[in-house]
Coordinates of C-alpha atoms in Angstrom, one line a residue:
Chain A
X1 CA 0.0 0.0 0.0
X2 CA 3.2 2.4 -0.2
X3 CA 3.0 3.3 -3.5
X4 CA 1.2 6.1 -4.2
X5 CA -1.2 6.8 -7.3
X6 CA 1.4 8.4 -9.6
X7 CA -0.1 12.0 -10.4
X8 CA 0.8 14.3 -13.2
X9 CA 0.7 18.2 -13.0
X10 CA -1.7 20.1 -14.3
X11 CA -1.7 23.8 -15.0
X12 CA -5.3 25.5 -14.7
X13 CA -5.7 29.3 -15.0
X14 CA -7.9 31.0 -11.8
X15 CA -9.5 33.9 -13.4
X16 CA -8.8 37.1 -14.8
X17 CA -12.4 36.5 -14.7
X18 CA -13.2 35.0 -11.0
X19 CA -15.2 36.0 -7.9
X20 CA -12.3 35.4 -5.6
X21 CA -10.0 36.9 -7.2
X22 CA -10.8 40.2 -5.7
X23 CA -10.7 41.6 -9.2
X24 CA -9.0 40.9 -12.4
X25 CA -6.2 38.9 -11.2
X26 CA -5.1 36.1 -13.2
X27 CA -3.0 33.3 -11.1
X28 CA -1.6 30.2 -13.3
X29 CA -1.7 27.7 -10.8
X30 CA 0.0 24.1 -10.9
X31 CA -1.6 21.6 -9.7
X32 CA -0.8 18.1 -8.6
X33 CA -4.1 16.5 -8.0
X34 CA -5.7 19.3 -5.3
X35 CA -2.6 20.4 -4.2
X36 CA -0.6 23.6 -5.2
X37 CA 2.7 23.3 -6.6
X38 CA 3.1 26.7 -7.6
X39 CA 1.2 30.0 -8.4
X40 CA 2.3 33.0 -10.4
X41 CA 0.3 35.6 -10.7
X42 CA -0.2 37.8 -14.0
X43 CA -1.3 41.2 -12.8
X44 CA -1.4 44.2 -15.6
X45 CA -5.5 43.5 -16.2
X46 CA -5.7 46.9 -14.7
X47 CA -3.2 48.6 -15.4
X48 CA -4.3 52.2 -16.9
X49 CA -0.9 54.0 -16.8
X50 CA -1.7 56.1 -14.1
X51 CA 1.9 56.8 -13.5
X52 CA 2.0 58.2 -17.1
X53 CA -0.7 60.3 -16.9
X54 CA 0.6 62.0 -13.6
X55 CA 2.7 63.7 -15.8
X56 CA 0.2 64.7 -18.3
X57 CA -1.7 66.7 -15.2
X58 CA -1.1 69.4 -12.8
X59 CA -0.4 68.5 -9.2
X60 CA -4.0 69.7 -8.5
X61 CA -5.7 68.0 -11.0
X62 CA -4.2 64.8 -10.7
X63 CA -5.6 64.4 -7.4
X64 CA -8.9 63.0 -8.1
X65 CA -6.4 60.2 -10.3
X66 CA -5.2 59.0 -6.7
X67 CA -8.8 58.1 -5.6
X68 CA -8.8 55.5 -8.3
X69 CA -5.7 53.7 -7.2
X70 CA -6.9 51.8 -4.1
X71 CA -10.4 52.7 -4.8
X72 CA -11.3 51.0 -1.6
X73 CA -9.1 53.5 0.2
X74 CA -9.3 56.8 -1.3
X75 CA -8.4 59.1 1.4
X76 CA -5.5 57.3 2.3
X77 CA -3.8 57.5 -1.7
X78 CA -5.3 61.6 -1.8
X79 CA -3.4 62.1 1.7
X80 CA 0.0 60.4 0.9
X81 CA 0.0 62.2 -2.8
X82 CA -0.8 65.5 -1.3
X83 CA 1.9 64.7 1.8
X84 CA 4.5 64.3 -0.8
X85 CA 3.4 67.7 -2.3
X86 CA 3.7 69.1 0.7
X87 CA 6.9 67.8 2.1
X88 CA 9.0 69.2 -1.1
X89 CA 6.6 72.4 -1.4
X90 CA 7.0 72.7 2.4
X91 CA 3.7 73.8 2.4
X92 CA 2.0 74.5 6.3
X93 CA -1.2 72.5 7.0
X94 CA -3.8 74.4 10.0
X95 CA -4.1 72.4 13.0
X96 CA -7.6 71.6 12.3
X97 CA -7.1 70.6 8.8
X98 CA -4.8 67.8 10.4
X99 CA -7.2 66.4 12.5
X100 CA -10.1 66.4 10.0
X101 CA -7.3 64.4 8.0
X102 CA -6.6 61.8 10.6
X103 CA -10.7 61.2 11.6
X104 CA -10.9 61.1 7.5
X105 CA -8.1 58.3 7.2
X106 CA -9.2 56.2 10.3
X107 CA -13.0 55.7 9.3
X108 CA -11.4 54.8 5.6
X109 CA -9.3 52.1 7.2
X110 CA -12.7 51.0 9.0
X111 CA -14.6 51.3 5.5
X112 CA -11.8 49.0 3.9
X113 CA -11.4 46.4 6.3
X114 CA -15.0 46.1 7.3
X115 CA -14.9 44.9 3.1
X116 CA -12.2 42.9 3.7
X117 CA -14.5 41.3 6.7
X118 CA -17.4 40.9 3.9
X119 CA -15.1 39.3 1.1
X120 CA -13.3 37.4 3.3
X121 CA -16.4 35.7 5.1
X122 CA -17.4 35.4 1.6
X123 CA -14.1 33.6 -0.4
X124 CA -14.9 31.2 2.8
X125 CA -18.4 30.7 1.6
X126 CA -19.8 32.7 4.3
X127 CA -22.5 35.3 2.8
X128 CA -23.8 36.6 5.5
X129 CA -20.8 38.9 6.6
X130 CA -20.4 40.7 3.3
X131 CA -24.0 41.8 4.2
X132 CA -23.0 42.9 8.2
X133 CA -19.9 44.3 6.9
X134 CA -21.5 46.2 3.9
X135 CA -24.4 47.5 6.5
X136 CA -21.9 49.4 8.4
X137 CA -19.3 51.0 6.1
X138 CA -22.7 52.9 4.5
X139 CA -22.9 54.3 7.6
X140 CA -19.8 56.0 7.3
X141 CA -20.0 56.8 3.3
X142 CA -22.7 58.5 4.9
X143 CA -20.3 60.8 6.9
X144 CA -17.9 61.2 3.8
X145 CA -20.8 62.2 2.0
X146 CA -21.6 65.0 4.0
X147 CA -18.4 66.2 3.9
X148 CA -17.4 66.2 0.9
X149 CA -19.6 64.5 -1.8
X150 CA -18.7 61.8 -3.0
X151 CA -19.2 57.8 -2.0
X152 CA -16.4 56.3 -3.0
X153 CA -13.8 58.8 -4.8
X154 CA -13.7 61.9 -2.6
X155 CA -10.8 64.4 -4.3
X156 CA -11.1 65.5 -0.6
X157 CA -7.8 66.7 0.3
X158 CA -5.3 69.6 -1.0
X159 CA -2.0 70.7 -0.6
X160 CA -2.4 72.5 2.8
X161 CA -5.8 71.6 3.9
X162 CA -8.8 69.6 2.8
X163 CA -11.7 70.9 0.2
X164 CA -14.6 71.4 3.0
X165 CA -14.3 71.6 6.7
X166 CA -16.6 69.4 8.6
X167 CA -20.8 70.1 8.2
X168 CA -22.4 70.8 10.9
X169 CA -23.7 68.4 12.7
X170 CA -21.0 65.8 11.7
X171 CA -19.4 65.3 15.1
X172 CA -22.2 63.9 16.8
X173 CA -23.0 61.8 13.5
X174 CA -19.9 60.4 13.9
X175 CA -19.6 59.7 17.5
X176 CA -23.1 58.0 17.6
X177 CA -21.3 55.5 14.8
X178 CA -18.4 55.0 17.0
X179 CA -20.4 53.8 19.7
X180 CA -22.5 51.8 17.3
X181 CA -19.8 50.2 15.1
X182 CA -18.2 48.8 19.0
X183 CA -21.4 47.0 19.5
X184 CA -21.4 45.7 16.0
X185 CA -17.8 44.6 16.1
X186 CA -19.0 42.2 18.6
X187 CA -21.8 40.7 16.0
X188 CA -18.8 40.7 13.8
X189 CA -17.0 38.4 16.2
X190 CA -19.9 35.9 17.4
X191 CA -20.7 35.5 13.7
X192 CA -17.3 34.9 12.1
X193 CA -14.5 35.3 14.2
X194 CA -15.6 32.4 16.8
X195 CA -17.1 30.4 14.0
X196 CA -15.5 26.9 14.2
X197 CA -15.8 26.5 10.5
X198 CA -14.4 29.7 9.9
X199 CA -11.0 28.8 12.5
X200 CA -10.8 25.3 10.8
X201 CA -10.3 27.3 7.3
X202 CA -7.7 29.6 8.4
X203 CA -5.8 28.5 11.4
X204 CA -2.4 27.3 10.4
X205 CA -3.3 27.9 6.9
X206 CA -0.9 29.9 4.3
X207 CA 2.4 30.3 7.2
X208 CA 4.9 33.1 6.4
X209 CA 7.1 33.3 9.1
X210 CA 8.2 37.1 10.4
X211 CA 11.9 36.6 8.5
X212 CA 10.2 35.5 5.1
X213 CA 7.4 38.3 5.4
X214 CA 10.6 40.8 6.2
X215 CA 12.6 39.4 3.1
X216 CA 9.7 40.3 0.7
X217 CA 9.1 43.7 1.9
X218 CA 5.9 43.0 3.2
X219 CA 4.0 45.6 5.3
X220 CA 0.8 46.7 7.0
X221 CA -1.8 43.7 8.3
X222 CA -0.2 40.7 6.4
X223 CA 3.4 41.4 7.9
X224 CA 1.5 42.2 11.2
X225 CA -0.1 39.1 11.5
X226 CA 3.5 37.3 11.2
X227 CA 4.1 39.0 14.5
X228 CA 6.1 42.1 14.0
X229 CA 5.3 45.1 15.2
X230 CA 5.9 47.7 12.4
X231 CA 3.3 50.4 11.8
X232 CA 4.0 53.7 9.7
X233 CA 1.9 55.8 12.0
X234 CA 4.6 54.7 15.1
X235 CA 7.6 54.1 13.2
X236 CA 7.6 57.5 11.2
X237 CA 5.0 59.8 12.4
X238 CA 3.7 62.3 10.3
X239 CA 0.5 63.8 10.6
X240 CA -0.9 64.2 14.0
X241 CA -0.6 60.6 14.6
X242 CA 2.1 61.0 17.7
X243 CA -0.4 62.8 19.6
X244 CA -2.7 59.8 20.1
X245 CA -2.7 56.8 22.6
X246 CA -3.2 53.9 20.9
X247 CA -1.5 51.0 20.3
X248 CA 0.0 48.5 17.0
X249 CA -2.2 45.2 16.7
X250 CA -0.3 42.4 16.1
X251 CA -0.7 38.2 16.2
X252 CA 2.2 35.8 16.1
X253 CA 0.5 33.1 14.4
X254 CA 1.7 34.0 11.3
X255 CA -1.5 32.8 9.1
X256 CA -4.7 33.4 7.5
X257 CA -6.6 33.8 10.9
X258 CA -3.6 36.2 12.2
X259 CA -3.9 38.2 9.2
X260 CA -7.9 38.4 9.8
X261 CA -7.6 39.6 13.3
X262 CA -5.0 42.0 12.9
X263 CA -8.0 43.9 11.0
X264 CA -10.5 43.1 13.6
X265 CA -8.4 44.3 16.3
X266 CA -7.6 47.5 13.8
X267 CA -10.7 48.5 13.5
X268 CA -10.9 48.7 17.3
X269 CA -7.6 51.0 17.8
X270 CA -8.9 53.3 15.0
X271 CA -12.3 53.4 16.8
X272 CA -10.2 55.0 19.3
X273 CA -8.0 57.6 17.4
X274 CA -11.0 59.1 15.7
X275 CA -13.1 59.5 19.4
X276 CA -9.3 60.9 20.7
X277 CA -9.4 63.0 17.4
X278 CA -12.8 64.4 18.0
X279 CA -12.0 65.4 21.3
X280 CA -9.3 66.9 20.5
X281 CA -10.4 68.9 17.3
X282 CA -9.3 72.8 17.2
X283 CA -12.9 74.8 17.2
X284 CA -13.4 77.1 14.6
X285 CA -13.9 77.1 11.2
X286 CA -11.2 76.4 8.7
X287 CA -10.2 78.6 6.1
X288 CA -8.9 77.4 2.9
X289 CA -9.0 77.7 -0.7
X290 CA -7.8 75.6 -3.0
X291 CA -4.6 76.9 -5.1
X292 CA -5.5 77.1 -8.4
X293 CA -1.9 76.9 -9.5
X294 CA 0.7 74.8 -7.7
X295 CA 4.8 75.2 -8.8
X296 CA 7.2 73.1 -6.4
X297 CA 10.7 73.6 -6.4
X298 CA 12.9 71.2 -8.2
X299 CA 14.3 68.3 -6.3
X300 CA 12.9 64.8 -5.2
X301 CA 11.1 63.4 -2.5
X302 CA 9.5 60.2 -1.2
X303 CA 6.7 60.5 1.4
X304 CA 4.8 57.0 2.7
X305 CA 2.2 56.3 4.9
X306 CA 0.3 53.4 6.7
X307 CA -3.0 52.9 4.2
X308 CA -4.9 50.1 5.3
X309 CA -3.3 47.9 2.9
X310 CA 0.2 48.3 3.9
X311 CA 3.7 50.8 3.9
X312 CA 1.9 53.0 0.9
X313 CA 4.8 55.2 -0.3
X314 CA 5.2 57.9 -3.8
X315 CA 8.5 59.0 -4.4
X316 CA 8.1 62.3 -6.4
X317 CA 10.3 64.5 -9.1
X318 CA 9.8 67.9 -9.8
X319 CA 11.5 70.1 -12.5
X320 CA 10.2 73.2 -11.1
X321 CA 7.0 73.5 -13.4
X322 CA 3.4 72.9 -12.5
X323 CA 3.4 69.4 -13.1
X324 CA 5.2 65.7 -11.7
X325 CA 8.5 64.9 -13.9
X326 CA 8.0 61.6 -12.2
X327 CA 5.8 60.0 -10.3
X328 CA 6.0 56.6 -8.5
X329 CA 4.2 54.5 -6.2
X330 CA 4.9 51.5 -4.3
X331 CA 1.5 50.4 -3.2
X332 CA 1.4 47.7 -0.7
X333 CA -0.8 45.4 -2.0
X334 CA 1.5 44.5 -5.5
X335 CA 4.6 43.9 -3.1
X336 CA 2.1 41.6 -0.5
X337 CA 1.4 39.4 -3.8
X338 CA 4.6 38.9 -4.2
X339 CA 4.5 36.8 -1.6
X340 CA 2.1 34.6 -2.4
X341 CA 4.0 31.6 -4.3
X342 CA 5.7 31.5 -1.1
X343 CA 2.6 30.8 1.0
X344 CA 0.3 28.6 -0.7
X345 CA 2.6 25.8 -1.8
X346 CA 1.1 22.9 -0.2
X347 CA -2.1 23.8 0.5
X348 CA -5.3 23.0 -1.2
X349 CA -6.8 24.6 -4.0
X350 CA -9.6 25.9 -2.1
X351 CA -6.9 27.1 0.9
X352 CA -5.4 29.4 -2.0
X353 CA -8.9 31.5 -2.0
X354 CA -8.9 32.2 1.8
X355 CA -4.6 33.0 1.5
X356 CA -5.3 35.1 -1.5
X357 CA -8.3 36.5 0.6
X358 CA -6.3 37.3 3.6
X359 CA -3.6 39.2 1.8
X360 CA -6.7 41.8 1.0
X361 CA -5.2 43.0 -2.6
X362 CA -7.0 45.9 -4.7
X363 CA -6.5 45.4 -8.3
X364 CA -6.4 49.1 -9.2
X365 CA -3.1 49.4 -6.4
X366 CA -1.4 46.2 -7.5
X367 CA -1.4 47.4 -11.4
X368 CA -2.0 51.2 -11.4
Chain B
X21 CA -30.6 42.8 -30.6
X22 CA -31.5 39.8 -33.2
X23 CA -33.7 36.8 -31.5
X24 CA -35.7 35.9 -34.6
X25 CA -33.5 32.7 -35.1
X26 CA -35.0 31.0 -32.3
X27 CA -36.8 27.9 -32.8
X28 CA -39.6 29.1 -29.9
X29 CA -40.0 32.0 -32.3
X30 CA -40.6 30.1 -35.5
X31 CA -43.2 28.3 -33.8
X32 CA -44.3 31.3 -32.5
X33 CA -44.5 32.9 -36.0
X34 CA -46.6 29.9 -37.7
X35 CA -49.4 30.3 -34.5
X36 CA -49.8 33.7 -36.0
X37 CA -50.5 32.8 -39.5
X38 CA -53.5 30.9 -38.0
X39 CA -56.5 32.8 -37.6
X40 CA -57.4 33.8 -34.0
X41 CA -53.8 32.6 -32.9
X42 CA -52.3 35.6 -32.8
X43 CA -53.8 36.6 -29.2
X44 CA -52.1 33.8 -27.6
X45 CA -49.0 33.9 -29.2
X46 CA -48.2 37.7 -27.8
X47 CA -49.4 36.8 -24.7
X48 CA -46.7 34.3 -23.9
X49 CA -44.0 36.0 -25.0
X50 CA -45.2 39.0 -23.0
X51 CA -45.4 36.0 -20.3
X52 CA -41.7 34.8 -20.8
X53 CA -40.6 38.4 -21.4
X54 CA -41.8 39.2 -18.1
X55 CA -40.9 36.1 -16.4
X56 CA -37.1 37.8 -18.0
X57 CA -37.0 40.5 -16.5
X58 CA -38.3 39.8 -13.4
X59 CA -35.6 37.2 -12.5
X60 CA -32.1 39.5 -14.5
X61 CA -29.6 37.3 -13.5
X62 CA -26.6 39.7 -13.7
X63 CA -22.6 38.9 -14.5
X64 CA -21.0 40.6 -11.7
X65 CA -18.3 41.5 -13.8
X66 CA -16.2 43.8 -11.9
X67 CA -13.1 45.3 -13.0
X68 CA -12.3 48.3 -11.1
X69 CA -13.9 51.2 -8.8
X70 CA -17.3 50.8 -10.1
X71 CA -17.8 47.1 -8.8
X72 CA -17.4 48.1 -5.5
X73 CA -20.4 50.7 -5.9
X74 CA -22.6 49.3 -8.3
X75 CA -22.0 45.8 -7.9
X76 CA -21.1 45.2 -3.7
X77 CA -23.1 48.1 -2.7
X78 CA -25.9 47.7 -4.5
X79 CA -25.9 44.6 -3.6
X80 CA -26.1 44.7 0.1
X81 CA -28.2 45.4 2.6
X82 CA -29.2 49.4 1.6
X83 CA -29.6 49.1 -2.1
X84 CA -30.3 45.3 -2.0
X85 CA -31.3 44.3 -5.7
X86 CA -32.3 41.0 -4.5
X87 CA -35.9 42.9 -4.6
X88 CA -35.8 43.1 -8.0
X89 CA -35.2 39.8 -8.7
X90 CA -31.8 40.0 -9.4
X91 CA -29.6 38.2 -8.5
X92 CA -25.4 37.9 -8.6
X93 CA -23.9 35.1 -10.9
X94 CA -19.9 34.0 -11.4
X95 CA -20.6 32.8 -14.1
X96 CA -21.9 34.2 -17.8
X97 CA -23.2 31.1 -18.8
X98 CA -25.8 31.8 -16.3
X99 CA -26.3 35.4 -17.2
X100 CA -29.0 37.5 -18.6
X101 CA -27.5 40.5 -18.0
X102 CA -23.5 41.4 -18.0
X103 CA -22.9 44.7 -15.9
X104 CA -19.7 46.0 -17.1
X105 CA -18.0 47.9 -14.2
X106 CA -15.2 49.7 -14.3
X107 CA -11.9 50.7 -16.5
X108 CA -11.7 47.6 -19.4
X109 CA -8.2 48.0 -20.2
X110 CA -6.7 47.1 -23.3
X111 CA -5.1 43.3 -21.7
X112 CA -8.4 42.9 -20.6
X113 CA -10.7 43.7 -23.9
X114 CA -10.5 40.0 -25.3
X115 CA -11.4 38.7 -22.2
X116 CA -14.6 41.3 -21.9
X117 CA -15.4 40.1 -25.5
X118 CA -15.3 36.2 -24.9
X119 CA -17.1 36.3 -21.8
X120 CA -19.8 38.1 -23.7
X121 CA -20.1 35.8 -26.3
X122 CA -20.2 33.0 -23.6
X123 CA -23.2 34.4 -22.6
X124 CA -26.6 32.3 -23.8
X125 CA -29.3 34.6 -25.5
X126 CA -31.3 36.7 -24.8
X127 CA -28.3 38.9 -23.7
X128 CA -28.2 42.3 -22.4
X129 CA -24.9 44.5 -21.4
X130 CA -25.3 47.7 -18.9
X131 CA -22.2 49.8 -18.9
X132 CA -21.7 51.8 -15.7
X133 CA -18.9 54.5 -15.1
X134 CA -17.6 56.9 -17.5
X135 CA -14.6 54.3 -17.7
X136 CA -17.0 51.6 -19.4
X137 CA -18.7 54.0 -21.2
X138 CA -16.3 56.2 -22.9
X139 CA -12.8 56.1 -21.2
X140 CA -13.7 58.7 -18.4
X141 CA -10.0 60.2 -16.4
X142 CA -8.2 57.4 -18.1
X143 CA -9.0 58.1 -21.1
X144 CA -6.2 59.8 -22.9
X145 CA -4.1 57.0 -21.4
X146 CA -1.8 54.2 -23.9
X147 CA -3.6 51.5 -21.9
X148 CA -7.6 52.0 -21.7
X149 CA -10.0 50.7 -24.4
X150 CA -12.3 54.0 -24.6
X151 CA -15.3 52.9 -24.1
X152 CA -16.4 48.9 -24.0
X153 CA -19.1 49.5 -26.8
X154 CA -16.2 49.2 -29.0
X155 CA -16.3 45.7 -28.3
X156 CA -19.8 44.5 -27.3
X157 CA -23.6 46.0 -28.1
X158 CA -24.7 47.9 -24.9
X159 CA -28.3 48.4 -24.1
X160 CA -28.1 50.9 -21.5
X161 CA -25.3 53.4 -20.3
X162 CA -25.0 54.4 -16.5
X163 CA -22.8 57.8 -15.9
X164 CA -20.9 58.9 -12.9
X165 CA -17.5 57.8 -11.6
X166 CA -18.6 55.8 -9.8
X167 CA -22.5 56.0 -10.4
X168 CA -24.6 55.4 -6.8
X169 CA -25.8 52.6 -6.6
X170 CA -29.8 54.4 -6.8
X171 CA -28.3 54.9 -10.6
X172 CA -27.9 51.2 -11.3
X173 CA -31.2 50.6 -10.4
X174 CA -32.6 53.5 -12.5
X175 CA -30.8 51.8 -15.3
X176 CA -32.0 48.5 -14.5
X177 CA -35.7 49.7 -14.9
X178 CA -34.5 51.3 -18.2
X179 CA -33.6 48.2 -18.8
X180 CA -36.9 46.7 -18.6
X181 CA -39.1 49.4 -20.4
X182 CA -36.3 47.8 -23.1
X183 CA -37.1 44.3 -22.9
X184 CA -40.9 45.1 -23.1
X185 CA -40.2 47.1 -25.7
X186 CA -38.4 44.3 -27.3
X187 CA -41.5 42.3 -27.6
X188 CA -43.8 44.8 -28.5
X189 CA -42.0 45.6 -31.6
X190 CA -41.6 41.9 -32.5
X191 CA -45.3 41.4 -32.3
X192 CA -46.1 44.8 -34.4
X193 CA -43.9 43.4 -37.6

């Protein structure tokens, strides 16, 4: 009975055209019986040359471009663009623009994982949680809409402040969603997080260790859940972010359920930045118009910040004129693919969903 | 859109010729027609910002176009309708193009964004198809970058004043 069945490989293609997939990815995955031998991903189904047309715009107009990148985290690829500008323009931001910025960026990261709650639940087969997950994050489109507009691609901030100051009434909007969306995390947890099925699928499933997540540049909640403690908004402040308490979330178990609760547990600190930050908010209102022509001096920079995805950095030239000689990004989620040959070798076909799943990719980031 | 090659429709067309037939004959058409697009099926096929809005959205709890009797497919071989959302790049075009032929008839294509539609931001960039009606027939056109979700379902209901439409115009040939 030692000798097993002898198998040959087979090479099948999983998408560009798949539901878990997270969208047009295309993996060519080799397959020896149900196990994976090896996956490459083909990325480029997106690509629209964003990078290119940054230099066919003017620093102003090419911020509504950065929405579009990680369209699930639009604030967070307006406020690292417009950080860049600033840092080489050395341009002053008001007190209360910075806050506004920071209660913008933490309910984003809320928006963004609460949909990486919903896909997750649902690469798993789980449906429900798309729908809890989903109920919540159009509570705070609701509050982004207010502000400034827009549901999904907000153009919200500029060089030196943001395009509206907060609507009246918005504070107390957003407070009663604090206190609602910590209630609701705990629906989250007794319907997915404690759900034996759901543990079964993930725990132990798709390791990295802390040294292999390190050695392929990894960052933000998948290098988190392999235990190490590295977080943008502590390990190079900018922003306001050094004038909170709060603290890094990390799990050692270095695997799909790690990576999962490093969100959960994310959603939780930034619960608590944005109530710090609306205590602390400067009164008044804010005055600023937007420059309708923007010149930075020449030279180079790179700014980076912690998006919800990972260490999202743009490294900038300028020649002096009104527009970017150069302009690139490393976005978190292309490098985090890099790294997943490494962790689904061995495991099932169906285990390769819920890795690819955890890693929480956006297309539009990975091929700009 | 051409359906007359059917073989329903033939039958269809040799009930008419027989006096007095004619009445039943547009009644169950009107009756599958209906029985259509009361159950779209859609394509969920998302390629960029727009899914998320128009396909995750509107599909959850708020929006929720389970009430019209749609409902989200994988697959397009279980499609009546394919929602094209989002940027179709020009790597992605062939794919856009087989998956709509792969579709069974009767099909129907909405395009939502200005991506879809006609390029939108993208679209003096060397990697965007402008516009995915340069590849497959669309029936009804959704603006907005990202259109809300309310839009989709405005569209949808276009959609079916359409597919009545459809019918009527068979039945006065």
């Amino acid at each position: 009975m030692s000798s097993r069945i002898k198998t040959e490989l087979v090479e099948i293609n999983m998408g560009p055209q798949h539901p878990s997939t997270h969208g047009v990815l295309r993996l060519e995955i080799t397959l020896d019986g149900e196990v994976v031998v090896d996956a490459k991903p083909d990325v480029g189904y997106l690509h629209r040359g964003i990078e290119k047309l940054a230099e066919m715009r003017t620093y102003i107009q090419f911020i509504p471009i950065t929405d579009r990148l990680d369209y699930l985290s639009s604030m967070l690829q307006n406020a690292v663009y417009v950080g860049a500008i600033e840092k080489l323009g050395q341009i002053e931001v008001p007190e209360r623009a910075e806050f506004i910025r920071v209660i913008m960026m933490e309910l984003q990261r809320i928006a963004s994982h609460l949909i990486f709650y919903g896909s997750m639940g649902l690469d798993l087969g789980a449906t429900t949680p798309f729908l809890y997950g989903m109920r919540e994050r159009e509570d705070i489109l609701d509050l982004f809409e207010m502000t400034c507009g827009a549901r999904l691609t907000y153009n919200y901030f500029r060089p030196g402040g943001v395009s509206h100051d907060l609507p009246d009434g918005f504070i107390e909007k957003a407070r009663a969603y604090v206190k609602k969306q910590r209630e609701r995390l705990r629906e989250y947890d007794d319907l997915l997080t404690n759900n034996e099925i759901f543990i079964l699928r993930t725990r132990g499933i798709g390791i990295i260790s802390a040294e292999d997540a390190i050695n392929y540049s990894m960052s933000g909640p998948s290098l988190r859940g392999s235990g190490v403690a590295y977080d943008v908004r502590k390990a190079d402040p900018y922003s306001v972010y050094d004038r909170f308490d709060w603290s890094i979330a990390t799990f050692d178990g270095c695997d799909s359920l790690s990576r999962y609760l490093v969100r959960m547990q994310e959603i939780r600190e930034s619960l608590n930045i944005i109530e710090q930050a609306l205590d602390m908010l400067p009164p008044g209102r804010l005055e600023y118009k937007t420059p309708q022509r923007l010149k930075l001096p020449e030279g180079e920079v790179y700014h980076h910040i912690e998006s919800s995805r990972g260490d999202l950095g743009v490294y900038l030239i300028s020649d002096g004129s009104d527009k970017p000689y150069r302009l690139k990004w490393r976005s978190p989620s292309f490098i985090n693919l890099g790294a997943l040959a490494k962790m689904v070798r061995g495991w099932k076909v169906a285990d390769l969903v819920a890795i690819l799943g955890s890693l929480d990719i956006v297309l539009g980031e990975v091929d700009r | 859109m051409e359906i007359t090659d059917r073989p329903i429709d033939r039958v269809f067309d040799y009930v008419e010729a027989i006096p007095g037939g004619a009445v039943l004959t547009t009644t169950v058409d009107k009756v599958l027609e209906w029985g259509r697009e009361s159950s779209l099926w859609y394509f969920a096929f998302g390629l960029a910002c727009c899914a998320i809005e128009v396909l995750m959205a509107a599909g959850a709890a708020r929006f929720d176009l389970d009430r019209f009797g749609m409902m989200f497919r994988a697959t397009p071989r279980q499609s009546d309708l394919m929602i094209v959302a989002g940027t179709v790049t020009k790597k992605m075009a062939p794919r856009v193009k087989r998956l709509y032929e792969q579709m069974s008839e009767p099909k129907f294509v909405i395009s939502t964004g200005s991506c879809a539609n006609a390029g939108g931001p993208f679209a003096d960039s060397y990697a965007v198809l402008k516009g995915v009606d340069r590849i497959i027939p669309v029936d009804v056109y959704v603006p907005g970058c990202p259109p809300r979700p309310e839009a989709l379902i405005y569209a949808v209901q276009k959609l079916k004043e359409k597919m009545r439409e459809r019918v009527e115009e068979k039945h006065s040939r």
